[in-house]
């Protein structure tokens, strides 16, 4: 009997009867009351191509759950399309949606006393939102990724949504025609699925597979391929086994599991957002994890997957080359992965990897051979200094010049910055500062894909630095530093930078520095006053009042 009915059975039969009556109305027969009741949290939506294929996956999972002896109950969760909202006020809601998704899943599962949950998500915040909820609930749980989009094609070139953003910058700089711009736009996104490179969605789906909450190989499957629906069905059977074994997220989401996830993220060249999301998940489950742990692991794990945005290939190419299990097997063989970590399959990481080749096939170069990495160290560097005493995150893969000292070009919002870039006002050697875009100040910590893509499109990617207390899209690359903490809204030193100040980004020394005398800085700090909140009511107002520093994952439920 499920938790719902066990709880009801404690009370008198007259009180128990309404519970049964309500459940009979949604399809329960007499025998069904003896089965575990599980939630199927579906992120289906036509708001974005990332989620528009999820409905059929939910149907397959529900059929399989019934066949496995469960009673599945479908409910919906929200999604925000980062790509569509990018560069607008709507992007402020993106990170906020992670918290809404987590709250929604927690609310339904606890409100209905469910015995387990299978969550299906596509766009960026679906993944960490679902896993945060699983961590809070600590009931048997499986995550199903909606799948990656297949690449678009134009003149023999693979396209992703980032290609469209960069084309805008190229067009504004006079480097391509309007006809070419429109051709890229029309061909970049050919169908259902999440953004195709190793951007945030595919980074987080990969991380969740490594953490052990989704099935092996599932994180790089294409949304439109039959194997993705088969994987959704198999996930329901795995959930049934986990319920029978009482296997819960706290047994899976251990410190070692997070170290494994960070190692794989470094190996595949994953998104900066993974730092934020893994910190948030660890905070929720009670695992000690800090921003400095990413730097420690970076120093021992090379990047050996050649994936967009800075590389050549997309997630479907990685899947054909062996996917995340192949990457994991290589790390395991080098002693860089904890093979004894438990997974939702009921097997350890090492047991799941039995049968995976020790080395990738020689007839592909998506996954490099171990001795021939793209970079000797990981690509996500944690920079500190007087501009980021709590830390900041730089993605340094593909960066030709990891050090820049130049004059600060200060902007109080993403829109101001983008307008200056498109108007040709940013020059080689400049260090762009975009502030008051942090978790509290934005609020919502917008991603800066439009400005960074415009810089790339203008041909300035190797000669201009950008620093922000906001975030970056997983599609961003170049000498860019985000997640600056403390943020401007709480009086971090990024709020004290003035136009023309000398600023240094040094990825080699892990330094983010404002090059002025401490006395001058102290004078500015004494004169600084916090700005009134941009939003006082509604979800953004609530978020701004509750949200923590990005160095803690920008979570909204930090205990007192």
Short mmCIF file of N, CA, C and O in Angstrom, two decimals, residues 374-495:
data_model
loop_
_atom_site.label_atom_id
_atom_site.label_comp_id
_atom_site.label_asym_id
_atom_site.label_seq_id
_atom_site.Cartn_x
_atom_site.Cartn_y
_atom_site.Cartn_z
N UNK A 374 42.64 18.13 -25.66
CA UNK A 374 42.60 19.49 -26.21
C UNK A 374 43.35 20.44 -25.28
O UNK A 374 44.06 21.33 -25.75
N UNK A 375 43.13 20.25 -23.97
CA UNK A 375 43.79 21.09 -22.97
C UNK A 375 44.23 20.20 -21.82
O UNK A 375 43.50 19.27 -21.43
N UNK A 376 45.38 20.48 -21.26
CA UNK A 376 45.94 19.66 -20.20
C UNK A 376 45.18 19.78 -18.89
O UNK A 376 45.21 18.88 -18.05
N UNK A 377 44.49 20.91 -18.70
CA UNK A 377 43.70 21.13 -17.50
C UNK A 377 42.28 21.50 -17.90
O UNK A 377 42.02 21.93 -19.02
N UNK A 378 41.37 21.38 -16.92
CA UNK A 378 39.98 21.74 -17.16
C UNK A 378 39.80 23.19 -17.54
O UNK A 378 40.69 24.03 -17.34
N UNK A 379 38.65 23.50 -18.09
CA UNK A 379 38.39 24.79 -18.71
C UNK A 379 37.65 25.78 -17.84
O UNK A 379 37.55 26.96 -18.18
N UNK A 380 37.09 25.33 -16.71
CA UNK A 380 36.35 26.23 -15.83
C UNK A 380 37.25 26.65 -14.68
O UNK A 380 37.49 25.88 -13.74
N UNK A 381 37.75 27.87 -14.77
CA UNK A 381 38.69 28.37 -13.77
C UNK A 381 37.96 29.26 -12.76
O UNK A 381 37.09 30.05 -13.14
N UNK A 382 38.30 29.11 -11.51
CA UNK A 382 37.74 29.94 -10.45
C UNK A 382 38.72 31.07 -10.16
O UNK A 382 39.84 30.83 -9.71
N UNK A 383 38.31 32.29 -10.48
CA UNK A 383 39.16 33.46 -10.30
C UNK A 383 38.73 34.23 -9.05
O UNK A 383 37.54 34.38 -8.78
N UNK A 384 39.72 34.69 -8.31
CA UNK A 384 39.47 35.52 -7.13
C UNK A 384 40.38 36.74 -7.18
O UNK A 384 41.28 36.84 -8.00
N UNK A 385 40.13 37.68 -6.29
CA UNK A 385 40.88 38.93 -6.25
C UNK A 385 39.99 39.99 -5.65
O UNK A 385 38.89 39.70 -5.15
N UNK A 386 40.43 41.25 -5.72
CA UNK A 386 39.61 42.28 -5.08
C UNK A 386 38.32 42.57 -5.83
O UNK A 386 37.46 43.29 -5.34
N UNK A 387 38.15 42.02 -7.03
CA UNK A 387 36.88 42.16 -7.75
C UNK A 387 35.95 40.98 -7.48
O UNK A 387 34.79 41.02 -7.89
N UNK A 388 36.45 39.94 -6.84
CA UNK A 388 35.62 38.75 -6.59
C UNK A 388 36.19 37.99 -5.41
O UNK A 388 36.76 36.91 -5.56
N UNK A 389 36.01 38.53 -4.21
CA UNK A 389 36.60 37.90 -3.03
C UNK A 389 35.97 36.53 -2.75
O UNK A 389 36.61 35.64 -2.19
N UNK A 390 34.69 36.35 -3.12
CA UNK A 390 34.04 35.05 -2.94
C UNK A 390 34.24 34.13 -4.14
O UNK A 390 33.93 32.95 -4.08
N UNK A 391 34.73 34.69 -5.23
CA UNK A 391 35.01 33.88 -6.41
C UNK A 391 34.21 34.30 -7.62
O UNK A 391 33.23 35.05 -7.54
N UNK A 392 34.67 33.86 -8.77
CA UNK A 392 34.00 34.06 -10.05
C UNK A 392 34.38 32.89 -10.94
O UNK A 392 35.29 32.13 -10.63
N UNK A 393 33.68 32.75 -12.06
CA UNK A 393 33.89 31.58 -12.93
C UNK A 393 34.25 32.06 -14.33
O UNK A 393 33.53 32.87 -14.93
N UNK A 394 35.37 31.56 -14.84
CA UNK A 394 35.81 31.88 -16.20
C UNK A 394 35.88 30.59 -17.00
O UNK A 394 36.38 29.57 -16.52
N UNK A 395 35.38 30.65 -18.22
CA UNK A 395 35.47 29.52 -19.14
C UNK A 395 36.60 29.81 -20.11
O UNK A 395 36.47 30.66 -20.99
N UNK A 396 37.72 29.11 -19.97
CA UNK A 396 38.93 29.51 -20.68
C UNK A 396 39.30 28.59 -21.84
O UNK A 396 40.35 28.75 -22.45
N UNK A 397 38.41 27.64 -22.19
CA UNK A 397 38.69 26.78 -23.34
C UNK A 397 38.61 27.61 -24.62
O UNK A 397 37.72 28.43 -24.80
N UNK A 398 39.57 27.41 -25.49
CA UNK A 398 39.58 28.12 -26.75
C UNK A 398 40.09 29.53 -26.66
O UNK A 398 40.13 30.25 -27.67
N UNK A 399 40.49 29.98 -25.46
CA UNK A 399 40.98 31.35 -25.29
C UNK A 399 42.45 31.41 -25.67
O UNK A 399 43.29 30.73 -25.08
N UNK A 400 42.79 32.24 -26.66
CA UNK A 400 44.17 32.34 -27.12
C UNK A 400 45.02 33.21 -26.19
O UNK A 400 46.22 32.99 -26.06
N UNK A 401 44.38 34.20 -25.57
CA UNK A 401 45.11 35.10 -24.68
C UNK A 401 44.42 35.08 -23.31
O UNK A 401 43.47 35.83 -23.09
N UNK A 402 44.88 34.24 -22.40
CA UNK A 402 44.20 34.09 -21.11
C UNK A 402 44.45 35.23 -20.13
O UNK A 402 43.98 35.18 -19.00
N UNK A 403 45.20 36.24 -20.54
CA UNK A 403 45.51 37.37 -19.67
C UNK A 403 45.22 38.66 -20.41
O UNK A 403 45.62 38.82 -21.58
N UNK A 404 44.51 39.56 -19.75
CA UNK A 404 44.27 40.87 -20.33
C UNK A 404 44.23 41.91 -19.22
O UNK A 404 43.66 41.68 -18.16
N UNK A 405 44.90 43.03 -19.43
CA UNK A 405 44.77 44.21 -18.58
C UNK A 405 44.38 45.36 -19.48
O UNK A 405 45.06 45.63 -20.48
N UNK A 406 43.28 46.00 -19.14
CA UNK A 406 42.80 47.07 -20.00
C UNK A 406 41.86 48.00 -19.28
O UNK A 406 41.51 47.79 -18.12
N UNK A 407 41.42 49.04 -19.99
CA UNK A 407 40.51 50.01 -19.38
C UNK A 407 39.10 49.44 -19.23
O UNK A 407 38.59 48.76 -20.12
N UNK A 408 38.49 49.72 -18.10
CA UNK A 408 37.14 49.25 -17.85
C UNK A 408 36.14 50.06 -18.68
O UNK A 408 36.21 51.28 -18.74
N UNK A 409 35.23 49.34 -19.31
CA UNK A 409 34.08 49.95 -19.98
C UNK A 409 32.85 49.50 -19.20
O UNK A 409 32.48 48.34 -19.26
N UNK A 410 32.27 50.41 -18.44
CA UNK A 410 31.31 50.06 -17.41
C UNK A 410 29.88 50.25 -17.90
O UNK A 410 29.52 51.32 -18.41
N UNK A 411 29.06 49.21 -17.71
CA UNK A 411 27.66 49.25 -18.10
C UNK A 411 26.80 48.74 -16.95
O UNK A 411 27.15 47.78 -16.27
N UNK A 412 25.66 49.39 -16.77
CA UNK A 412 24.78 49.08 -15.64
C UNK A 412 23.73 48.03 -15.99
O UNK A 412 22.90 47.68 -15.16
N UNK A 413 23.75 47.55 -17.23
CA UNK A 413 22.81 46.51 -17.64
C UNK A 413 23.31 45.84 -18.90
O UNK A 413 24.17 46.39 -19.61
N UNK A 414 22.74 44.68 -19.20
CA UNK A 414 23.09 43.96 -20.42
C UNK A 414 22.72 44.76 -21.66
O UNK A 414 23.47 44.79 -22.64
N UNK A 415 21.56 45.43 -21.63
CA UNK A 415 21.10 46.17 -22.80
C UNK A 415 22.07 47.29 -23.18
O UNK A 415 22.38 47.50 -24.36
N UNK A 416 22.56 48.03 -22.17
CA UNK A 416 23.52 49.10 -22.44
C UNK A 416 24.79 48.54 -23.08
O UNK A 416 25.33 49.12 -24.02
N UNK A 417 25.24 47.41 -22.57
CA UNK A 417 26.46 46.79 -23.09
C UNK A 417 26.28 46.35 -24.53
O UNK A 417 27.12 46.63 -25.39
N UNK A 418 25.18 45.66 -24.82
CA UNK A 418 24.94 45.15 -26.17
C UNK A 418 24.85 46.29 -27.18
O UNK A 418 25.42 46.20 -28.28
N UNK A 419 24.18 47.37 -26.80
CA UNK A 419 24.06 48.51 -27.71
C UNK A 419 25.43 49.09 -28.06
O UNK A 419 25.70 49.43 -29.22
N UNK A 420 26.31 49.18 -27.07
CA UNK A 420 27.65 49.72 -27.30
C UNK A 420 28.45 48.81 -28.23
O UNK A 420 29.18 49.30 -29.11
N UNK A 421 28.33 47.51 -28.06
CA UNK A 421 29.06 46.57 -28.92
C UNK A 421 28.57 46.68 -30.36
O UNK A 421 29.36 46.79 -31.31
N UNK A 422 27.25 46.66 -30.54
CA UNK A 422 26.69 46.71 -31.88
C UNK A 422 26.95 48.06 -32.56
O UNK A 422 27.00 48.14 -33.79
N UNK A 423 27.15 49.12 -31.76
CA UNK A 423 27.47 50.44 -32.32
C UNK A 423 28.96 50.63 -32.58
O UNK A 423 29.39 51.70 -32.98
N UNK A 424 29.75 49.57 -32.32
CA UNK A 424 31.19 49.65 -32.57
C UNK A 424 31.97 50.46 -31.56
O UNK A 424 33.09 50.91 -31.84
N UNK A 425 31.42 50.62 -30.35
CA UNK A 425 32.08 51.45 -29.33
C UNK A 425 33.05 50.66 -28.45
O UNK A 425 33.75 51.26 -27.62
N UNK A 426 33.08 49.36 -28.60
CA UNK A 426 34.02 48.53 -27.84
C UNK A 426 35.20 48.19 -28.74
O UNK A 426 35.01 47.72 -29.87
N UNK A 427 36.40 48.43 -28.23
CA UNK A 427 37.61 48.25 -29.02
C UNK A 427 38.50 47.17 -28.43
O UNK A 427 38.38 46.81 -27.25
N UNK A 428 39.41 46.67 -29.25
CA UNK A 428 40.38 45.68 -28.78
C UNK A 428 41.12 46.22 -27.56
O UNK A 428 41.53 47.38 -27.53
N UNK A 429 41.28 45.37 -26.54
CA UNK A 429 41.97 45.76 -25.32
C UNK A 429 41.06 46.22 -24.21
O UNK A 429 41.49 46.34 -23.06
N UNK A 430 39.78 46.47 -24.52
CA UNK A 430 38.83 46.89 -23.49
C UNK A 430 38.45 45.72 -22.58
O UNK A 430 38.46 44.56 -22.99
N UNK A 431 38.12 46.06 -21.34
CA UNK A 431 37.55 45.08 -20.41
C UNK A 431 36.15 45.56 -20.05
O UNK A 431 35.99 46.56 -19.34
N UNK A 432 35.15 44.89 -20.56
CA UNK A 432 33.76 45.28 -20.39
C UNK A 432 33.26 44.81 -19.02
O UNK A 432 33.48 43.65 -18.63
N UNK A 433 32.61 45.70 -18.29
CA UNK A 433 32.02 45.38 -17.00
C UNK A 433 30.50 45.52 -17.11
O UNK A 433 30.00 46.59 -17.45
N UNK A 434 29.78 44.44 -16.85
CA UNK A 434 28.31 44.48 -16.84
C UNK A 434 27.87 44.11 -15.42
O UNK A 434 28.06 42.98 -14.98
N UNK A 435 27.30 45.09 -14.73
CA UNK A 435 26.99 44.87 -13.31
C UNK A 435 25.52 45.13 -13.00
O UNK A 435 24.76 45.55 -13.85
N UNK A 436 25.15 44.87 -11.75
CA UNK A 436 23.75 44.91 -11.31
C UNK A 436 22.90 43.93 -12.11
O UNK A 436 21.73 44.16 -12.36
N UNK A 437 23.51 42.81 -12.50
CA UNK A 437 22.81 41.73 -13.17
C UNK A 437 22.94 40.43 -12.38
O UNK A 437 22.70 39.35 -12.89
N UNK A 438 23.31 40.54 -11.11
CA UNK A 438 23.50 39.35 -10.28
C UNK A 438 22.19 38.75 -9.80
O UNK A 438 21.10 39.18 -10.18
N UNK A 439 22.27 37.72 -8.93
CA UNK A 439 21.05 37.06 -8.45
C UNK A 439 20.06 38.05 -7.82
O UNK A 439 18.87 38.01 -8.11
N UNK A 440 20.57 38.94 -6.97
CA UNK A 440 19.69 39.91 -6.31
C UNK A 440 19.51 41.18 -7.14
O UNK A 440 18.43 41.73 -7.22
N UNK A 441 20.57 41.64 -7.75
CA UNK A 441 20.52 42.92 -8.44
C UNK A 441 19.75 42.91 -9.73
O UNK A 441 19.14 43.91 -10.11
N UNK A 442 19.78 41.78 -10.45
CA UNK A 442 19.10 41.71 -11.74
C UNK A 442 17.62 42.03 -11.67
O UNK A 442 17.14 42.92 -12.37
N UNK A 443 16.85 41.33 -10.81
CA UNK A 443 17.27 40.06 -10.20
C UNK A 443 17.23 38.94 -11.22
O UNK A 443 16.75 39.12 -12.32
N UNK A 444 17.79 37.80 -10.84
CA UNK A 444 17.69 36.63 -11.68
C UNK A 444 18.94 36.25 -12.44
O UNK A 444 18.95 35.25 -13.14
N UNK A 445 19.99 37.09 -12.36
CA UNK A 445 21.29 36.67 -12.89
C UNK A 445 21.21 36.27 -14.37
O UNK A 445 21.46 35.14 -14.75
N UNK A 446 20.83 37.24 -15.21
CA UNK A 446 20.66 36.95 -16.63
C UNK A 446 21.94 36.41 -17.28
O UNK A 446 23.05 36.74 -16.87
N UNK A 447 21.75 35.61 -18.33
CA UNK A 447 22.87 35.14 -19.14
C UNK A 447 23.21 36.19 -20.19
O UNK A 447 22.33 36.87 -20.72
N UNK A 448 24.49 36.30 -20.49
CA UNK A 448 24.98 37.35 -21.38
C UNK A 448 25.36 36.82 -22.76
O UNK A 448 26.38 37.20 -23.33
N UNK A 449 24.54 35.93 -23.31
CA UNK A 449 24.88 35.36 -24.61
C UNK A 449 24.85 36.40 -25.72
O UNK A 449 25.68 36.37 -26.63
N UNK A 450 23.90 37.34 -25.66
CA UNK A 450 23.82 38.35 -26.73
C UNK A 450 25.08 39.21 -26.78
O UNK A 450 25.69 39.36 -27.85
N UNK A 451 25.54 39.80 -25.66
CA UNK A 451 26.78 40.58 -25.72
C UNK A 451 28.01 39.76 -26.09
O UNK A 451 28.83 40.20 -26.89
N UNK A 452 28.15 38.57 -25.49
CA UNK A 452 29.35 37.78 -25.79
C UNK A 452 29.36 37.31 -27.23
O UNK A 452 30.41 37.28 -27.87
N UNK A 453 28.20 36.93 -27.75
CA UNK A 453 28.13 36.53 -29.16
C UNK A 453 28.40 37.71 -30.08
O UNK A 453 29.02 37.55 -31.14
N UNK A 454 27.93 38.90 -29.68
CA UNK A 454 28.20 40.09 -30.49
C UNK A 454 29.69 40.41 -30.52
O UNK A 454 30.23 40.84 -31.55
N UNK A 455 30.37 40.19 -29.39
CA UNK A 455 31.83 40.39 -29.35
C UNK A 455 32.51 39.41 -30.28
O UNK A 455 33.40 39.79 -31.06
N UNK A 456 32.10 38.13 -30.23
CA UNK A 456 32.67 37.12 -31.12
C UNK A 456 32.39 37.49 -32.57
O UNK A 456 33.27 37.45 -33.45
N UNK A 457 31.13 37.86 -32.85
CA UNK A 457 30.74 38.20 -34.20
C UNK A 457 31.48 39.39 -34.76
O UNK A 457 31.72 39.48 -35.98
N UNK A 458 31.86 40.31 -33.89
CA UNK A 458 32.61 41.49 -34.31
C UNK A 458 34.10 41.22 -34.47
O UNK A 458 34.87 42.13 -34.80
N UNK A 459 34.52 39.99 -34.21
CA UNK A 459 35.92 39.64 -34.36
C UNK A 459 36.79 40.05 -33.20
O UNK A 459 38.02 40.13 -33.33
N UNK A 460 36.18 40.29 -32.03
CA UNK A 460 36.91 40.79 -30.87
C UNK A 460 37.07 39.73 -29.76
O UNK A 460 37.49 40.04 -28.65
N UNK A 461 36.73 38.50 -30.08
CA UNK A 461 36.71 37.46 -29.06
C UNK A 461 38.04 37.21 -28.38
O UNK A 461 38.08 36.81 -27.21
N UNK A 462 39.14 37.45 -29.08
CA UNK A 462 40.46 37.21 -28.49
C UNK A 462 41.10 38.47 -27.93
O UNK A 462 42.22 38.41 -27.40
N UNK A 463 40.42 39.61 -28.02
CA UNK A 463 41.06 40.87 -27.62
C UNK A 463 40.24 41.70 -26.65
O UNK A 463 40.69 42.76 -26.22
N UNK A 464 39.05 41.24 -26.29
CA UNK A 464 38.20 41.96 -25.35
C UNK A 464 37.81 41.02 -24.22
O UNK A 464 37.43 39.87 -24.45
N UNK A 465 37.91 41.50 -22.98
CA UNK A 465 37.45 40.75 -21.83
C UNK A 465 36.09 41.24 -21.39
O UNK A 465 35.71 42.39 -21.65
N UNK A 466 35.32 40.37 -20.72
CA UNK A 466 34.01 40.77 -20.19
C UNK A 466 33.85 40.17 -18.80
O UNK A 466 34.09 38.98 -18.60
N UNK A 467 33.43 41.01 -17.87
CA UNK A 467 33.24 40.62 -16.47
C UNK A 467 31.82 40.99 -16.07
O UNK A 467 31.36 42.10 -16.34
N UNK A 468 31.13 40.07 -15.39
CA UNK A 468 29.77 40.36 -14.96
C UNK A 468 29.42 39.62 -13.68
O UNK A 468 29.97 38.55 -13.40
N UNK A 469 28.49 40.20 -12.91
CA UNK A 469 27.93 39.46 -11.78
C UNK A 469 26.72 38.65 -12.22
O UNK A 469 26.09 37.98 -11.41
N UNK A 470 26.41 38.71 -13.52
CA UNK A 470 25.41 37.82 -14.11
C UNK A 470 26.04 36.50 -14.51
O UNK A 470 27.14 36.15 -14.08
N UNK A 471 25.32 35.79 -15.40
CA UNK A 471 25.78 34.48 -15.84
C UNK A 471 26.11 34.53 -17.32
O UNK A 471 25.93 35.54 -18.00
N UNK A 472 26.57 33.39 -17.83
CA UNK A 472 26.76 33.22 -19.26
C UNK A 472 25.97 32.00 -19.73
O UNK A 472 25.79 31.04 -18.99
N UNK A 473 25.54 32.06 -20.95
CA UNK A 473 24.96 30.88 -21.58
C UNK A 473 26.03 29.80 -21.69
O UNK A 473 27.23 30.09 -21.78
N UNK A 474 25.56 28.56 -21.73
CA UNK A 474 26.50 27.48 -22.01
C UNK A 474 27.11 27.60 -23.38
O UNK A 474 28.12 26.95 -23.68
N UNK A 475 26.51 28.42 -24.24
CA UNK A 475 27.04 28.63 -25.58
C UNK A 475 28.10 29.71 -25.66
O UNK A 475 28.65 29.96 -26.74
N UNK A 476 28.40 30.35 -24.54
CA UNK A 476 29.38 31.44 -24.53
C UNK A 476 30.80 30.90 -24.51
O UNK A 476 31.09 29.89 -23.88
N UNK A 477 31.70 31.58 -25.21
CA UNK A 477 33.13 31.33 -25.05
C UNK A 477 33.88 32.63 -25.28
O UNK A 477 33.30 33.64 -25.68
N UNK A 478 35.17 32.61 -25.00
CA UNK A 478 35.96 33.83 -25.04
C UNK A 478 36.46 34.16 -23.65
O UNK A 478 36.21 33.42 -22.68
N UNK A 479 37.17 35.27 -23.51
CA UNK A 479 37.75 35.66 -22.21
C UNK A 479 36.67 36.38 -21.40
O UNK A 479 36.63 37.60 -21.30
N UNK A 480 35.78 35.58 -20.83
CA UNK A 480 34.63 36.13 -20.11
C UNK A 480 34.61 35.54 -18.70
O UNK A 480 34.92 34.37 -18.48
N UNK A 481 34.23 36.38 -17.74
CA UNK A 481 34.21 35.98 -16.33
C UNK A 481 32.85 36.35 -15.75
O UNK A 481 32.44 37.52 -15.79
N UNK A 482 32.13 35.36 -15.22
CA UNK A 482 30.82 35.59 -14.65
C UNK A 482 30.72 35.14 -13.22
O UNK A 482 31.71 34.73 -12.60
N UNK A 483 29.51 35.24 -12.66
CA UNK A 483 29.22 34.81 -11.29
C UNK A 483 30.05 35.60 -10.28
O UNK A 483 30.38 35.09 -9.20
N UNK A 484 30.45 36.84 -10.62
CA UNK A 484 31.28 37.62 -9.71
C UNK A 484 30.55 37.82 -8.39
O UNK A 484 29.41 38.31 -8.35
N UNK A 485 31.21 37.44 -7.29
CA UNK A 485 30.62 37.54 -5.97
C UNK A 485 31.64 38.11 -4.98
O UNK A 485 32.81 37.73 -5.04
N UNK A 486 31.21 39.02 -4.11
CA UNK A 486 29.86 39.55 -3.96
C UNK A 486 29.42 40.38 -5.18
O UNK A 486 30.25 41.04 -5.81
N UNK A 487 28.13 40.36 -5.47
CA UNK A 487 27.60 41.09 -6.61
C UNK A 487 27.47 42.58 -6.29
O UNK A 487 27.56 43.01 -5.14
N UNK A 488 27.22 43.36 -7.35
CA UNK A 488 27.14 44.81 -7.18
C UNK A 488 26.01 45.22 -6.25
O UNK A 488 26.16 46.16 -5.45
N UNK A 489 24.88 44.52 -6.30
CA UNK A 489 23.71 44.92 -5.54
C UNK A 489 23.92 44.86 -4.03
O UNK A 489 23.23 45.54 -3.28
N UNK A 490 24.89 44.06 -3.58
CA UNK A 490 25.15 43.97 -2.13
C UNK A 490 26.44 44.69 -1.75
O UNK A 490 26.93 44.53 -0.65
N UNK A 491 26.96 45.50 -2.66
CA UNK A 491 28.15 46.29 -2.37
C UNK A 491 29.46 45.64 -2.72
O UNK A 491 30.52 46.09 -2.25
N UNK A 492 29.45 44.61 -3.55
CA UNK A 492 30.69 44.02 -4.01
C UNK A 492 31.52 45.05 -4.77
O UNK A 492 30.99 46.03 -5.33
N UNK A 493 32.82 44.83 -4.84
CA UNK A 493 33.70 45.82 -5.45
C UNK A 493 33.42 46.05 -6.94
O UNK A 493 33.82 47.08 -7.49
N UNK A 494 32.72 45.13 -7.59
CA UNK A 494 32.35 45.36 -8.98
C UNK A 494 31.48 46.61 -9.10
O UNK A 494 31.46 47.28 -10.13
N UNK A 495 30.77 46.98 -8.02
CA UNK A 495 29.94 48.18 -8.01
C UNK A 495 30.78 49.45 -7.95
O UNK A 495 30.27 50.54 -8.24
#
